Structures are given as C-alpha cells and as structure tokens.
C-alpha cells in the first residue's frame, strides 16, 4: 500500500523535479542523486532510470527500476 505513485515518462533531456518533489538533492546535470540502494536524499523516496543517470537506454532504466523495487520492498518491510 502506498500514498502516491508518480509515473515519470517523457523525452525531455532534463528532469523537472523541483516543483513536484522539493528537497531532493540533484547533481550539476539536474539528475536526482541516489545511493547504491536507489534511495534519494529523502529516505522515503527512491528513484532510478533516466531521472538519476540522464538519458540512457530502456534496458538500463528497467534494470534500475528492478533494483530500486527490491530496495523499496526491503525499506517498507524494515519500517
């Protein structure tokens, strides 16, 4: 069960996160900074794919999503 799910789809080179999700750390390319578990600077928010790495392949985005999902599951079970 979740409060909110945000689908991020688009073709823009630069993610637009400031207005929708404040207080997330971003890098010089305006991508969300995540740790090795795909957790952002806000511990309850995870991110993966192009929003963290910049434009890349669908395969890499899918891999990041799969890894993030495993870490989200672990986070929920431990909190």
mmCIF file of N, CA and C in Angstrom:
data_model
loop_
_atom_site.group_PDB
_atom_site.id
_atom_site.type_symbol
_atom_site.label_atom_id
_atom_site.label_comp_id
_atom_site.label_asym_id
_atom_site.label_seq_id
_atom_site.Cartn_x
_atom_site.Cartn_y
_atom_site.Cartn_z
ATOM 1 N N UNK A 1 0.851 -1.174 0.000
ATOM 2 C CA UNK A 1 0.000 0.000 0.000
ATOM 3 C C UNK A 1 0.898 1.238 0.000
ATOM 4 N N UNK A 2 0.564 2.216 -0.828
ATOM 5 C CA UNK A 2 1.342 3.453 -0.934
ATOM 6 C C UNK A 2 0.412 4.657 -0.906
ATOM 7 N N UNK A 3 0.969 5.798 -0.596
ATOM 8 C CA UNK A 3 0.202 7.041 -0.633
ATOM 9 C C UNK A 3 0.170 7.634 -2.038
ATOM 10 N N UNK A 4 1.339 7.605 -2.730
ATOM 11 C CA UNK A 4 1.435 8.229 -4.037
ATOM 12 C C UNK A 4 2.419 7.475 -4.914
ATOM 13 N N UNK A 5 2.067 7.306 -6.177
ATOM 14 C CA UNK A 5 2.985 6.778 -7.172
ATOM 15 C C UNK A 5 3.046 7.798 -8.287
ATOM 16 N N UNK A 6 4.254 8.185 -8.665
ATOM 17 C CA UNK A 6 4.423 9.167 -9.736
ATOM 18 C C UNK A 6 5.070 8.469 -10.914
ATOM 19 N N UNK A 7 4.360 8.398 -12.021
ATOM 20 C CA UNK A 7 4.908 7.834 -13.245
ATOM 21 C C UNK A 7 5.715 8.923 -13.935
ATOM 22 N N UNK A 8 6.933 8.620 -14.276
ATOM 23 C CA UNK A 8 7.799 9.600 -14.936
ATOM 24 C C UNK A 8 8.060 9.140 -16.366
ATOM 25 N N UNK A 9 7.380 9.756 -17.305
ATOM 26 C CA UNK A 9 7.528 9.420 -18.712
ATOM 27 C C UNK A 9 7.778 10.692 -19.492
ATOM 28 N N UNK A 10 8.633 10.618 -20.475
ATOM 29 C CA UNK A 10 8.855 11.795 -21.284
ATOM 30 C C UNK A 10 10.110 11.688 -22.117
ATOM 31 N N UNK A 11 10.362 12.706 -22.888
ATOM 32 C CA UNK A 11 11.523 12.709 -23.760
ATOM 33 C C UNK A 11 12.442 13.886 -23.484
ATOM 34 N N UNK A 12 12.152 14.642 -22.457
ATOM 35 C CA UNK A 12 12.985 15.787 -22.115
ATOM 36 C C UNK A 12 14.348 15.316 -21.635
ATOM 37 N N UNK A 13 15.400 16.001 -21.985
ATOM 38 C CA UNK A 13 16.741 15.650 -21.541
ATOM 39 C C UNK A 13 16.951 15.966 -20.069
ATOM 40 N N UNK A 14 16.265 16.961 -19.546
ATOM 41 C CA UNK A 14 16.475 17.394 -18.166
ATOM 42 C C UNK A 14 15.238 17.108 -17.331
ATOM 43 N N UNK A 15 15.370 16.298 -16.280
ATOM 44 C CA UNK A 15 14.228 16.036 -15.401
ATOM 45 C C UNK A 15 13.758 17.319 -14.716
ATOM 46 N N UNK A 16 12.462 17.447 -14.538
ATOM 47 C CA UNK A 16 11.901 18.613 -13.852
ATOM 48 C C UNK A 16 11.320 18.155 -12.526
ATOM 49 N N UNK A 17 12.137 18.194 -11.479
ATOM 50 C CA UNK A 17 11.707 17.651 -10.201
ATOM 51 C C UNK A 17 11.447 18.702 -9.139
ATOM 52 N N UNK A 18 12.001 19.876 -9.294
ATOM 53 C CA UNK A 18 11.957 20.877 -8.225
ATOM 54 C C UNK A 18 10.539 21.229 -7.793
ATOM 55 N N UNK A 19 9.634 21.375 -8.724
ATOM 56 C CA UNK A 19 8.280 21.806 -8.366
ATOM 57 C C UNK A 19 7.418 20.659 -7.852
ATOM 58 N N UNK A 20 7.709 19.436 -8.257
ATOM 59 C CA UNK A 20 6.865 18.311 -7.857
ATOM 60 C C UNK A 20 7.359 17.612 -6.600
ATOM 61 N N UNK A 21 8.657 17.612 -6.374
ATOM 62 C CA UNK A 21 9.232 16.901 -5.232
ATOM 63 C C UNK A 21 10.369 17.736 -4.652
ATOM 64 N N UNK A 22 10.025 18.672 -3.767
ATOM 65 C CA UNK A 22 11.056 19.548 -3.209
ATOM 66 C C UNK A 22 12.009 18.807 -2.271
ATOM 67 N N UNK A 23 13.156 19.384 -2.065
ATOM 68 C CA UNK A 23 14.186 18.927 -1.123
ATOM 69 C C UNK A 23 14.905 17.653 -1.551
ATOM 70 N N UNK A 24 14.903 17.357 -2.839
ATOM 71 C CA UNK A 24 15.720 16.253 -3.335
ATOM 72 C C UNK A 24 17.045 16.829 -3.816
ATOM 73 N N UNK A 25 18.147 16.169 -3.439
ATOM 74 C CA UNK A 25 19.447 16.624 -3.918
ATOM 75 C C UNK A 25 19.595 16.245 -5.383
ATOM 76 N N UNK A 26 20.119 17.186 -6.167
ATOM 77 C CA UNK A 26 20.347 16.939 -7.589
ATOM 78 C C UNK A 26 21.798 17.286 -7.921
ATOM 79 N N UNK A 27 22.286 16.717 -9.021
ATOM 80 C CA UNK A 27 23.657 16.998 -9.431
ATOM 81 C C UNK A 27 23.693 18.146 -10.436
ATOM 82 N N UNK A 28 24.862 18.417 -10.993
ATOM 83 C CA UNK A 28 25.026 19.533 -11.928
ATOM 84 C C UNK A 28 24.202 19.374 -13.204
ATOM 85 N N UNK A 29 23.817 18.137 -13.525
ATOM 86 C CA UNK A 29 23.019 17.880 -14.734
ATOM 87 C C UNK A 29 21.532 17.819 -14.421
ATOM 88 N N UNK A 30 21.179 18.220 -13.196
ATOM 89 C CA UNK A 30 19.796 18.253 -12.717
ATOM 90 C C UNK A 30 19.160 16.861 -12.632
ATOM 91 N N UNK A 31 19.987 15.855 -12.385
ATOM 92 C CA UNK A 31 19.507 14.493 -12.143
ATOM 93 C C UNK A 31 19.468 14.252 -10.641
ATOM 94 N N UNK A 32 18.536 13.433 -10.204
ATOM 95 C CA UNK A 32 18.396 13.123 -8.782
ATOM 96 C C UNK A 32 19.578 12.266 -8.335
ATOM 97 N N UNK A 33 20.167 12.642 -7.197
ATOM 98 C CA UNK A 33 21.271 11.877 -6.622
ATOM 99 C C UNK A 33 20.686 10.759 -5.766
ATOM 100 N N UNK A 34 21.145 9.535 -5.992
ATOM 101 C CA UNK A 34 20.708 8.373 -5.219
ATOM 102 C C UNK A 34 21.925 7.625 -4.686
ATOM 103 N N UNK A 35 21.698 6.832 -3.644
ATOM 104 C CA UNK A 35 22.774 5.978 -3.137
ATOM 105 C C UNK A 35 22.725 4.625 -3.854
ATOM 106 N N UNK A 36 23.524 3.669 -3.385
ATOM 107 C CA UNK A 36 23.598 2.363 -4.048
ATOM 108 C C UNK A 36 22.291 1.578 -3.969
ATOM 109 N N UNK A 37 21.394 1.984 -3.057
ATOM 110 C CA UNK A 37 20.077 1.351 -2.946
ATOM 111 C C UNK A 37 18.995 2.101 -3.711
ATOM 112 N N UNK A 38 19.392 3.113 -4.480
ATOM 113 C CA UNK A 38 18.487 3.961 -5.256
ATOM 114 C C UNK A 38 17.635 4.859 -4.355
ATOM 115 N N UNK A 39 18.084 5.088 -3.143
ATOM 116 C CA UNK A 39 17.395 5.950 -2.184
ATOM 117 C C UNK A 39 17.897 7.385 -2.377
ATOM 118 N N UNK A 40 16.977 8.323 -2.373
ATOM 119 C CA UNK A 40 17.332 9.731 -2.564
ATOM 120 C C UNK A 40 17.713 10.368 -1.230
ATOM 121 N N UNK A 41 17.935 11.665 -1.262
ATOM 122 C CA UNK A 41 18.243 12.405 -0.036
ATOM 123 C C UNK A 41 17.053 12.441 0.917
ATOM 124 N N UNK A 42 15.882 12.129 0.423
ATOM 125 C CA UNK A 42 14.698 11.945 1.268
ATOM 126 C C UNK A 42 14.498 10.442 1.394
ATOM 127 N N UNK A 43 14.779 9.905 2.584
ATOM 128 C CA UNK A 43 14.877 8.454 2.761
ATOM 129 C C UNK A 43 13.650 7.676 2.299
ATOM 130 N N UNK A 44 12.489 8.321 2.243
ATOM 131 C CA UNK A 44 11.272 7.622 1.843
ATOM 132 C C UNK A 44 11.026 7.657 0.335
ATOM 133 N N UNK A 45 11.935 8.286 -0.404
ATOM 134 C CA UNK A 45 11.767 8.408 -1.853
ATOM 135 C C UNK A 45 12.923 7.710 -2.558
ATOM 136 N N UNK A 46 12.589 6.855 -3.515
ATOM 137 C CA UNK A 46 13.571 6.130 -4.308
ATOM 138 C C UNK A 46 13.435 6.583 -5.756
ATOM 139 N N UNK A 47 14.508 6.481 -6.513
ATOM 140 C CA UNK A 47 14.472 6.879 -7.923
ATOM 141 C C UNK A 47 15.455 6.027 -8.711
ATOM 142 N N UNK A 48 15.176 5.867 -9.989
ATOM 143 C CA UNK A 48 16.067 5.125 -10.868
ATOM 144 C C UNK A 48 15.805 5.488 -12.300
ATOM 145 N N UNK A 49 16.670 5.059 -13.183
ATOM 146 C CA UNK A 49 16.498 5.340 -14.604
ATOM 147 C C UNK A 49 17.032 6.699 -14.991
ATOM 148 N N UNK A 50 16.487 7.237 -16.059
ATOM 149 C CA UNK A 50 16.991 8.478 -16.636
ATOM 150 C C UNK A 50 16.976 9.656 -15.663
ATOM 151 N N UNK A 51 16.066 9.655 -14.721
ATOM 152 C CA UNK A 51 15.981 10.769 -13.780
ATOM 153 C C UNK A 51 17.199 10.801 -12.851
ATOM 154 N N UNK A 52 17.930 9.689 -12.754
ATOM 155 C CA UNK A 52 19.134 9.639 -11.928
ATOM 156 C C UNK A 52 20.413 9.621 -12.755
ATOM 157 N N UNK A 53 20.332 9.115 -13.970
ATOM 158 C CA UNK A 53 21.546 8.937 -14.776
ATOM 159 C C UNK A 53 21.623 9.851 -15.987
ATOM 160 N N UNK A 54 20.527 10.484 -16.325
ATOM 161 C CA UNK A 54 20.449 11.200 -17.591
ATOM 162 C C UNK A 54 19.960 10.236 -18.661
ATOM 163 N N UNK A 55 19.743 10.737 -19.847
ATOM 164 C CA UNK A 55 19.189 9.925 -20.934
ATOM 165 C C UNK A 55 20.068 8.707 -21.192
ATOM 166 N N UNK A 56 19.427 7.551 -21.247
ATOM 167 C CA UNK A 56 20.144 6.301 -21.449
ATOM 168 C C UNK A 56 19.218 5.319 -22.158
ATOM 169 N N UNK A 57 19.527 4.041 -22.066
ATOM 170 C CA UNK A 57 18.720 3.040 -22.762
ATOM 171 C C UNK A 57 17.566 2.553 -21.894
ATOM 172 N N UNK A 58 16.570 1.994 -22.521
ATOM 173 C CA UNK A 58 15.430 1.408 -21.820
ATOM 174 C C UNK A 58 15.901 0.251 -20.949
ATOM 175 N N UNK A 59 16.844 -0.512 -21.430
ATOM 176 C CA UNK A 59 17.353 -1.669 -20.678
ATOM 177 C C UNK A 59 17.969 -1.221 -19.359
ATOM 178 N N UNK A 60 18.781 -0.168 -19.384
ATOM 179 C CA UNK A 60 19.385 0.324 -18.146
ATOM 180 C C UNK A 60 18.334 0.890 -17.199
ATOM 181 N N UNK A 61 17.335 1.557 -17.743
ATOM 182 C CA UNK A 61 16.252 2.087 -16.914
ATOM 183 C C UNK A 61 15.463 0.945 -16.273
ATOM 184 N N UNK A 62 15.218 -0.105 -17.031
ATOM 185 C CA UNK A 62 14.494 -1.259 -16.487
ATOM 186 C C UNK A 62 15.298 -1.936 -15.380
ATOM 187 N N UNK A 63 16.599 -2.061 -15.577
ATOM 188 C CA UNK A 63 17.453 -2.664 -14.562
ATOM 189 C C UNK A 63 17.436 -1.829 -13.284
ATOM 190 N N UNK A 64 17.532 -0.507 -13.423
ATOM 191 C CA UNK A 64 17.489 0.378 -12.257
ATOM 192 C C UNK A 64 16.153 0.261 -11.545
ATOM 193 N N UNK A 65 15.070 0.178 -12.301
ATOM 194 C CA UNK A 65 13.743 0.036 -11.700
ATOM 195 C C UNK A 65 13.602 -1.256 -10.917
ATOM 196 N N UNK A 66 14.145 -2.317 -11.457
ATOM 197 C CA UNK A 66 14.083 -3.621 -10.790
ATOM 198 C C UNK A 66 14.873 -3.595 -9.478
ATOM 199 N N UNK A 67 16.072 -3.019 -9.522
ATOM 200 C CA UNK A 67 16.898 -2.917 -8.309
ATOM 201 C C UNK A 67 16.245 -2.001 -7.280
ATOM 202 N N UNK A 68 15.702 -0.886 -7.762
ATOM 203 C CA UNK A 68 15.024 0.042 -6.846
ATOM 204 C C UNK A 68 13.834 -0.642 -6.186
ATOM 205 N N UNK A 69 13.071 -1.405 -6.949
ATOM 206 C CA UNK A 69 11.894 -2.088 -6.394
ATOM 207 C C UNK A 69 12.282 -3.039 -5.270
ATOM 208 N N UNK A 70 13.378 -3.761 -5.427
ATOM 209 C CA UNK A 70 13.842 -4.667 -4.369
ATOM 210 C C UNK A 70 14.199 -3.885 -3.104
ATOM 211 N N UNK A 71 14.842 -2.736 -3.281
ATOM 212 C CA UNK A 71 15.220 -1.919 -2.134
ATOM 213 C C UNK A 71 14.022 -1.224 -1.495
ATOM 214 N N UNK A 72 13.041 -0.870 -2.290
ATOM 215 C CA UNK A 72 11.804 -0.295 -1.742
ATOM 216 C C UNK A 72 11.104 -1.332 -0.878
ATOM 217 N N UNK A 73 11.027 -2.555 -1.381
ATOM 218 C CA UNK A 73 10.404 -3.642 -0.623
ATOM 219 C C UNK A 73 11.125 -3.844 0.711
ATOM 220 N N UNK A 74 12.441 -3.876 0.685
ATOM 221 C CA UNK A 74 13.232 -4.044 1.905
ATOM 222 C C UNK A 74 12.996 -2.875 2.857
ATOM 223 N N UNK A 75 12.935 -1.642 2.329
ATOM 224 C CA UNK A 75 12.696 -0.455 3.142
ATOM 225 C C UNK A 75 11.340 -0.535 3.830
ATOM 226 N N UNK A 76 10.312 -0.906 3.088
ATOM 227 C CA UNK A 76 8.956 -0.994 3.652
ATOM 228 C C UNK A 76 8.886 -2.062 4.740
ATOM 229 N N UNK A 77 9.497 -3.192 4.506
ATOM 230 C CA UNK A 77 9.461 -4.272 5.486
ATOM 231 C C UNK A 77 10.216 -3.930 6.762
ATOM 232 N N UNK A 78 11.220 -3.054 6.673
ATOM 233 C CA UNK A 78 12.017 -2.689 7.841
ATOM 234 C C UNK A 78 11.523 -1.432 8.550
ATOM 235 N N UNK A 79 10.487 -0.791 8.035
ATOM 236 C CA UNK A 79 9.996 0.456 8.653
ATOM 237 C C UNK A 79 8.547 0.383 9.024
#
